[in-house]
Structure formats: C-alpha cells, structure tokens
mmCIF file of C-alpha atoms in Angstrom:
data_model
loop_
_atom_site.group_PDB
_atom_site.id
_atom_site.type_symbol
_atom_site.label_atom_id
_atom_site.label_comp_id
_atom_site.label_asym_id
_atom_site.label_seq_id
_atom_site.Cartn_x
_atom_site.Cartn_y
_atom_site.Cartn_z
ATOM 1 C CA MET X 839 -9.428 199.474 80.706
ATOM 2 C CA LYS X 840 -7.765 200.268 77.403
ATOM 3 C CA LYS X 841 -8.555 203.497 75.583
ATOM 4 C CA ALA X 842 -8.204 204.781 72.034
ATOM 5 C CA ARG X 843 -4.681 205.996 72.805
ATOM 6 C CA ASP X 844 -3.581 202.392 73.409
ATOM 7 C CA PHE X 845 -4.419 201.436 69.801
ATOM 8 C CA MET X 846 -3.404 204.650 68.069
ATOM 9 C CA VAL X 847 -1.239 204.302 64.948
ATOM 10 C CA GLU X 848 -0.049 206.639 62.232
ATOM 11 C CA VAL X 849 -2.532 206.930 59.360
ATOM 12 C CA PRO X 850 -1.753 208.928 56.189
ATOM 13 C CA HIS X 851 -3.141 212.445 56.283
ATOM 14 C CA PHE X 852 -2.962 215.171 53.678
ATOM 15 C CA LYS X 853 -3.412 218.906 53.400
ATOM 16 C CA HIS X 854 -6.723 219.877 51.764
ATOM 17 C CA ASP X 855 -5.034 221.242 48.624
ATOM 18 C CA GLU X 856 -2.935 218.143 47.868
ATOM 19 C CA LYS X 857 -3.337 216.737 44.369
ATOM 20 C CA VAL X 858 -5.689 213.790 43.852
ATOM 21 C CA THR X 859 -3.023 211.953 41.858
ATOM 22 C CA LYS X 860 -0.645 211.974 44.838
ATOM 23 C CA VAL X 861 -3.254 210.818 47.334
ATOM 24 C CA ARG X 862 -4.521 208.113 44.988
ATOM 25 C CA SER X 863 -0.991 206.785 44.526
ATOM 26 C CA VAL X 864 -0.425 206.529 48.278
ATOM 27 C CA LEU X 865 -3.742 204.777 48.899
ATOM 28 C CA ARG X 866 -3.322 202.337 46.016
ATOM 29 C CA ASP X 867 0.252 201.365 46.836
ATOM 30 C CA ALA X 868 -0.448 200.870 50.539
ATOM 31 C CA PHE X 869 -3.861 199.235 49.993
ATOM 32 C CA ILE X 870 -5.403 201.765 52.368
ATOM 33 C CA ARG X 871 -9.082 202.546 51.982
ATOM 34 C CA GLU X 872 -9.029 206.028 53.493
ATOM 35 C CA ALA X 873 -6.803 208.924 54.542
ATOM 36 C CA TYR X 874 -7.481 211.971 56.705
ATOM 37 C CA VAL X 875 -7.511 215.558 55.482
ATOM 38 C CA HIS X 876 -6.327 218.589 57.481
ATOM 39 C CA ASP X 877 -6.331 222.354 56.964
ATOM 40 C CA GLY X 878 -2.573 222.795 56.713
ATOM 41 C CA LYS X 879 -2.199 223.378 60.436
ATOM 42 C CA GLY X 880 -3.101 219.834 61.414
ATOM 43 C CA ARG X 881 -6.775 220.464 62.187
ATOM 44 C CA LEU X 882 -9.053 217.711 60.923
ATOM 45 C CA LEU X 883 -11.375 218.550 58.037
ATOM 46 C CA GLY X 884 -12.554 215.030 57.185
ATOM 47 C CA TYR X 885 -11.362 212.093 55.137
ATOM 48 C CA VAL X 886 -11.098 210.907 51.540
ATOM 49 C CA ASP X 887 -11.595 207.335 50.395
ATOM 50 C CA ILE X 888 -10.033 205.438 47.528
ATOM 51 C CA THR X 889 -13.318 205.081 45.635
ATOM 52 C CA GLY X 890 -13.800 208.830 45.414
ATOM 53 C CA VAL X 891 -10.335 209.746 44.173
ATOM 54 C CA LEU X 892 -10.329 206.901 41.638
ATOM 55 C CA ARG X 893 -13.099 208.680 39.736
ATOM 56 C CA VAL X 894 -10.675 211.394 38.647
ATOM 57 C CA PRO X 895 -8.844 210.551 35.395
ATOM 58 C CA ALA X 896 -5.087 210.162 35.785
ATOM 59 C CA THR X 897 -4.638 212.981 33.264
ATOM 60 C CA ARG X 898 -6.287 215.532 35.594
ATOM 61 C CA SER X 899 -3.143 216.285 37.589
ATOM 62 C CA ASP X 900 -4.475 219.709 38.632
ATOM 63 C CA VAL X 901 -7.421 218.391 40.679
ATOM 64 C CA THR X 902 -7.087 218.625 44.464
ATOM 65 C CA ILE X 903 -8.749 216.461 47.105
ATOM 66 C CA GLU X 904 -10.729 219.410 48.462
ATOM 67 C CA GLY X 905 -13.874 218.434 46.576
ATOM 68 C CA PHE X 906 -13.712 214.813 47.774
ATOM 69 C CA VAL X 907 -13.539 215.385 51.529
ATOM 70 C CA LYS X 908 -16.218 213.580 53.553
ATOM 71 C CA GLU X 909 -17.289 214.428 57.066
ATOM 72 C CA VAL X 910 -15.988 212.220 59.845
ATOM 73 C CA THR X 911 -16.541 212.230 63.595
ATOM 74 C CA PRO X 912 -13.181 211.765 65.350
ATOM 75 C CA ALA X 913 -12.231 210.070 68.584
ATOM 76 C CA THR X 914 -10.198 211.474 71.440
ATOM 77 C CA PRO X 915 -7.266 209.654 73.067
ATOM 78 C CA ASP X 916 -9.360 208.882 76.160
ATOM 79 C CA ASP X 917 -12.359 207.441 74.340
ATOM 80 C CA SER X 918 -13.258 203.847 75.183
ATOM 81 C CA VAL X 919 -12.897 201.034 72.669
ATOM 82 C CA GLU X 920 -16.690 200.830 72.548
ATOM 83 C CA ARG X 921 -16.863 204.517 71.664
ATOM 84 C CA VAL X 922 -14.344 203.955 68.858
ATOM 85 C CA VAL X 923 -16.460 201.092 67.511
ATOM 86 C CA LYS X 924 -19.538 203.314 67.574
ATOM 87 C CA LEU X 925 -17.679 205.975 65.585
ATOM 88 C CA ILE X 926 -16.403 203.466 63.013
ATOM 89 C CA ARG X 927 -19.968 202.237 62.516
ATOM 90 C CA MET X 928 -21.292 205.791 62.324
ATOM 91 C CA ASN X 929 -18.628 206.905 59.846
ATOM 92 C CA GLY X 930 -18.730 203.713 57.786
ATOM 93 C CA THR X 931 -14.936 203.596 57.748
ATOM 94 C CA ASP X 932 -12.158 201.123 58.517
ATOM 95 C CA SER X 933 -10.549 203.511 60.986
ATOM 96 C CA VAL X 934 -11.322 206.590 63.026
ATOM 97 C CA PRO X 935 -9.067 209.660 63.348
ATOM 98 C CA VAL X 936 -7.884 210.633 66.813
ATOM 99 C CA VAL X 937 -7.584 214.353 67.546
ATOM 100 C CA ASP X 938 -6.228 216.446 70.398
ATOM 101 C CA GLU X 939 -8.020 219.298 72.189
ATOM 102 C CA GLN X 940 -7.326 221.627 69.253
ATOM 103 C CA GLU X 941 -8.869 219.138 66.785
ATOM 104 C CA ARG X 942 -5.448 218.372 65.331
ATOM 105 C CA VAL X 943 -4.915 214.889 63.930
ATOM 106 C CA ILE X 944 -2.546 212.904 66.136
ATOM 107 C CA GLY X 945 -3.216 209.418 64.764
ATOM 108 C CA GLY X 946 -5.909 206.909 64.043
ATOM 109 C CA VAL X 947 -7.401 203.685 65.386
ATOM 110 C CA ARG X 948 -7.887 200.853 62.894
ATOM 111 C CA LEU X 949 -10.716 198.331 63.090
ATOM 112 C CA PRO X 950 -8.401 195.293 62.685
ATOM 113 C CA ASP X 951 -6.472 196.377 65.781
ATOM 114 C CA ILE X 952 -9.463 196.720 68.101
ATOM 115 C CA PHE X 953 -11.553 193.866 66.696
ATOM 116 C CA PRO X 954 -9.959 191.185 68.926
ATOM 117 C CA VAL X 955 -10.875 193.227 72.015
ATOM 118 C CA ILE X 956 -14.464 193.613 70.870
ATOM 119 C CA ALA X 957 -14.787 189.913 69.989
ATOM 120 C CA SER X 958 -13.562 188.841 73.421
ATOM 121 C CA ARG X 959 -15.281 191.499 75.535
ATOM 122 C CA HIS X 960 -18.836 191.262 74.202
ATOM 123 C CA SER X 961 -21.425 188.544 73.854
ATOM 124 C CA LEU X 962 -22.204 188.481 70.137
ATOM 125 C CA ASP X 963 -25.629 186.903 69.987
ATOM 126 C CA GLY X 964 -27.176 185.437 66.858
ATOM 127 C CA LYS X 965 -26.279 183.306 63.885
ATOM 128 C CA VAL X 966 -24.000 184.101 60.956
ATOM 129 C CA ALA X 967 -27.082 184.205 58.693
ATOM 130 C CA ASP X 968 -28.459 187.100 60.754
ATOM 131 C CA TYR X 969 -25.504 189.355 59.954
ATOM 132 C CA MET X 970 -23.796 188.152 56.763
ATOM 133 C CA SER X 971 -23.980 190.015 53.460
ATOM 134 C CA ARG X 972 -25.758 188.007 50.779
ATOM 135 C CA ASP X 973 -24.666 190.081 47.778
ATOM 136 C CA VAL X 974 -21.168 188.644 47.269
ATOM 137 C CA ILE X 975 -18.623 189.973 44.786
ATOM 138 C CA SER X 976 -16.414 187.098 43.670
ATOM 139 C CA CYS X 977 -13.854 186.418 40.954
ATOM 140 C CA ASP X 978 -12.811 183.493 38.776
ATOM 141 C CA ALA X 979 -9.656 181.465 39.276
ATOM 142 C CA GLU X 980 -8.732 182.250 35.665
ATOM 143 C CA ASP X 981 -8.921 186.030 36.154
ATOM 144 C CA THR X 982 -5.655 187.956 36.035
ATOM 145 C CA VAL X 983 -4.154 189.303 39.226
ATOM 146 C CA GLN X 984 -4.149 192.795 37.734
ATOM 147 C CA LYS X 985 -7.919 192.638 37.189
ATOM 148 C CA ILE X 986 -8.541 191.556 40.767
ATOM 149 C CA TYR X 987 -6.140 194.146 42.134
ATOM 150 C CA ASN X 988 -8.291 196.795 40.447
ATOM 151 C CA LEU X 989 -11.449 195.173 41.808
ATOM 152 C CA ILE X 990 -10.132 195.136 45.376
ATOM 153 C CA VAL X 991 -8.985 198.755 45.161
ATOM 154 C CA GLU X 992 -12.220 200.021 43.623
ATOM 155 C CA SER X 993 -14.592 198.005 45.810
ATOM 156 C CA GLY X 994 -12.796 198.668 49.073
ATOM 157 C CA TYR X 995 -13.096 194.985 50.017
ATOM 158 C CA SER X 996 -10.031 193.481 51.636
ATOM 159 C CA ALA X 997 -10.546 190.000 50.166
ATOM 160 C CA ILE X 998 -12.481 188.432 47.292
ATOM 161 C CA PRO X 999 -13.747 184.801 47.138
ATOM 162 C CA VAL X 1000 -12.380 182.839 44.159
ATOM 163 C CA MET X 1001 -14.720 180.552 42.227
ATOM 164 C CA LYS X 1002 -14.086 177.774 39.703
ATOM 165 C CA LYS X 1003 -16.988 176.011 38.029
ATOM 166 C CA ARG X 1004 -19.318 177.643 40.581
ATOM 167 C CA ARG X 1005 -17.417 176.206 43.526
ATOM 168 C CA LEU X 1006 -15.365 178.127 46.070
ATOM 169 C CA VAL X 1007 -11.696 177.223 45.555
ATOM 170 C CA GLY X 1008 -9.837 180.023 47.323
ATOM 171 C CA ILE X 1009 -9.759 183.612 48.463
ATOM 172 C CA ILE X 1010 -7.487 186.410 47.329
ATOM 173 C CA SER X 1011 -6.701 189.256 49.685
ATOM 174 C CA ARG X 1012 -4.723 192.469 49.786
ATOM 175 C CA SER X 1013 -2.092 190.573 51.742
ATOM 176 C CA ASP X 1014 -1.806 187.936 49.013
ATOM 177 C CA LEU X 1015 -1.228 190.629 46.400
ATOM 178 C CA LEU X 1016 1.295 192.532 48.474
ATOM 179 C CA ARG X 1017 3.151 189.338 49.303
ATOM 180 C CA ASP X 1018 3.261 188.203 45.672
ATOM 181 C CA GLY X 1019 4.119 191.547 44.119
ATOM 182 C CA ARG X 1020 3.146 190.525 40.582
ATOM 183 C CA TRP X 1021 -0.042 192.605 40.568
ATOM 184 C CA ARG X 1022 1.824 195.773 39.587
ATOM 185 C CA PRO X 1023 1.378 196.799 35.955
ATOM 186 C CA ALA X 1024 4.324 195.757 33.841
ATOM 187 C CA ARG X 1025 5.765 198.258 31.381
ATOM 188 C CA GLU X 1026 4.808 196.074 28.445
ATOM 189 C CA GLY X 1027 1.204 195.621 29.605
ATOM 190 C CA PRO X 1028 -1.033 194.265 32.401
ATOM 191 C CA ALA X 1029 0.254 191.395 34.495
ATOM 192 C CA LYS X 1030 -0.838 187.965 33.185
ATOM 193 C CA THR X 1031 -0.489 186.047 36.436
ATOM 194 C CA LYS X 1032 -3.702 184.185 37.231
ATOM 195 C CA VAL X 1033 -5.531 184.466 40.531
ATOM 196 C CA GLU X 1034 -5.273 180.719 41.175
ATOM 197 C CA ASN X 1035 -1.484 181.090 41.356
ATOM 198 C CA VAL X 1036 -1.675 183.680 44.123
ATOM 199 C CA MET X 1037 -4.864 182.934 46.086
ATOM 200 C CA THR X 1038 -4.980 181.412 49.557
ATOM 201 C CA THR X 1039 -6.303 177.871 49.718
ATOM 202 C CA PRO X 1040 -7.904 175.980 51.375
ATOM 203 C CA VAL X 1041 -10.397 178.608 52.461
ATOM 204 C CA ILE X 1042 -11.546 179.026 56.036
ATOM 205 C CA THR X 1043 -15.344 179.240 55.925
ATOM 206 C CA VAL X 1044 -18.399 179.269 58.158
ATOM 207 C CA SER X 1045 -21.989 178.191 57.565
ATOM 208 C CA PRO X 1046 -25.181 180.278 57.931
ATOM 209 C CA GLY X 1047 -26.181 178.356 61.058
ATOM 210 C CA ASP X 1048 -22.914 178.907 62.927
ATOM 211 C CA GLU X 1049 -22.922 181.136 65.999
ATOM 212 C CA LEU X 1050 -21.720 184.683 65.309
ATOM 213 C CA GLN X 1051 -19.478 184.521 68.392
ATOM 214 C CA GLN X 1052 -17.749 181.461 66.959
ATOM 215 C CA ALA X 1053 -17.249 183.166 63.579
ATOM 216 C CA ALA X 1054 -15.765 186.234 65.269
ATOM 217 C CA GLY X 1055 -13.372 183.973 67.153
ATOM 218 C CA ILE X 1056 -12.238 182.419 63.860
ATOM 219 C CA MET X 1057 -11.592 185.883 62.438
ATOM 220 C CA VAL X 1058 -9.437 186.768 65.428
ATOM 221 C CA LYS X 1059 -7.551 183.464 65.541
ATOM 222 C CA HIS X 1060 -6.609 183.563 61.868
ATOM 223 C CA ASP X 1061 -6.504 187.372 61.473
ATOM 224 C CA ILE X 1062 -9.169 187.191 58.755
ATOM 225 C CA SER X 1063 -11.168 190.235 57.703
ATOM 226 C CA ARG X 1064 -13.805 188.404 55.609
ATOM 227 C CA LEU X 1065 -15.229 184.896 55.943
ATOM 228 C CA PRO X 1066 -17.053 183.212 53.043
ATOM 229 C CA VAL X 1067 -20.301 181.593 54.163
ATOM 230 C CA LEU X 1068 -21.038 178.212 52.598
ATOM 231 C CA ASP X 1069 -24.435 176.543 52.572
ATOM 232 C CA GLY X 1070 -23.333 173.090 51.485
ATOM 233 C CA ASP X 1071 -21.284 173.779 48.359
ATOM 234 C CA ARG X 1072 -23.072 177.050 47.596
ATOM 235 C CA LEU X 1073 -21.521 180.414 48.393
ATOM 236 C CA ALA X 1074 -24.407 181.890 50.371
ATOM 237 C CA GLY X 1075 -22.808 185.064 51.680
ATOM 238 C CA ILE X 1076 -19.824 186.686 53.287
ATOM 239 C CA LEU X 1077 -19.219 187.915 56.821
ATOM 240 C CA ASP X 1078 -16.797 190.738 57.534
ATOM 241 C CA ARG X 1079 -15.735 192.670 60.617
ATOM 242 C CA HIS X 1080 -18.256 195.433 59.985
ATOM 243 C CA ASP X 1081 -21.047 192.833 59.923
ATOM 244 C CA VAL X 1082 -19.919 191.516 63.311
ATOM 245 C CA LEU X 1083 -19.905 195.044 64.762
ATOM 246 C CA LYS X 1084 -23.658 195.230 64.188
ATOM 247 C CA ALA X 1085 -24.059 192.771 67.079
ATOM 248 C CA VAL X 1086 -22.090 194.912 69.530
ATOM 249 C CA PRO X 1087 -24.424 196.785 71.937
ATOM 250 C CA GLN X 1088 -24.386 200.508 71.258
ATOM 251 C CA GLU X 1089 -22.730 202.649 73.883
ATOM 252 C CA ALA X 1090 -25.056 205.224 75.333
#
C-alpha cells in the first residue's frame, strides 16, 4: 500500500527570517497557496499562506515572515494516504509537509496528487448537495484578467465560475491564467484582457442530486479541482476537493 513517501514532492520552504516580499513573490508567481517555514537548520516551524503575506504593503520590505507563521501538523514518510488526508483536513491546507526523524522538512504531499487514490479507494456516500459550498464567489465575463488574477490569489480558490447575464458561461482557473500569460501587470497599467477571452468553456458541472462518488470521479477524470453545481440554470453551489474529503472516513 502506498505511503506518503510515494507522493512526496518539493514544496517551497523558507527560513523564518526571510522577507515577506520575497515569499509573496514566489507564492504569487507559482500560484501556490502555502509554503513551509524552517528554523534555518531545516526543522519545521510551520507554514505561511498567501492570504497572510498579502496583507503586508509592498513598501514594507523590512517585514519578515516570522509573524505570519501558522502551526501545522506534519506527516512522516511512512504515513498512510488516509493519515495524510486527515492531516490536510486538520490543517486546512492544500498540502502537508513531510519531515524526517529530526523534524526537518524533506518535502510535501499535495492534495491533487493523492485525491485520485482517495476517490478510488473509498466509498463516498451521499449527494453533492450534502457537501457542496453554497456561498459561491464568481466573476463576470467582462471582468479583466488582472482583476480575477488578484481574486484567485487573495481568495486561495483555484478556479472561479464565470457568469454572464446571471448564467454560467465558463470557469477561469490558475491553469488558464498561467497558460495565457496575459494576467501579469503591464508596465503601462493593468492588463485589459477580458475573462471571456481566457476562460475554459463549456464548463463541466454537476447537479445537487448527483452522487458524490460520481462527482469525485469527474474531478479525477478531468483533473478538476472545483466543480460548479447547477440546479437547472441556477448556480447553486460549488464542490471542491476539500468538500469531498469530508466524506472520507476518519482514520483512528
């Protein structure tokens, strides 16, 4: 049976006295929600997330990440996939750091990488309506890409539904922005490209009455992190990987 070590990847980690401006730049450019923090000798202290470091004005170049470190419970290389899922849920993160016997950071396990295993290994009982989020942040097809880039970075969401005349017409994701490249601020001012020119369409959706297991299978098949939930023509909610994890039985 596969362990945490089988899914371990390199995740950015920083010394506790690194400047916020540097860490923010790395997270923004790579569209990474979080990074790990160590004591200078590799020992894990916690993590910082993009939302926290964005609160510091760009002019405060002297501020370090020390005051933004959050506690995190790490995994070990021999932890089971179920244990990793439990830690991701407990930490409320998109990944979990992996440490050695000396508590030194040796990598991380990302939710997107283990999600297919979880979706295939467990019976995910219930309907989409039982687990979806009903408070949906969306954008308009006429919004600029720069505006939505900022929204994705600040919210931590990996994809945002796109509406036009109150109807779902597309979805714009981190991948769409990275692939297009026009989200970056131009020297003469913010990018003017509209979301409708970059978004993915048609949108893969589910309905509130669909089985959660089926929705999880769609996420895996299409490598989708968030699924809009349509009740007829109405955007009723959104289902993401963290929502699906709530249906996974907790490991003792």
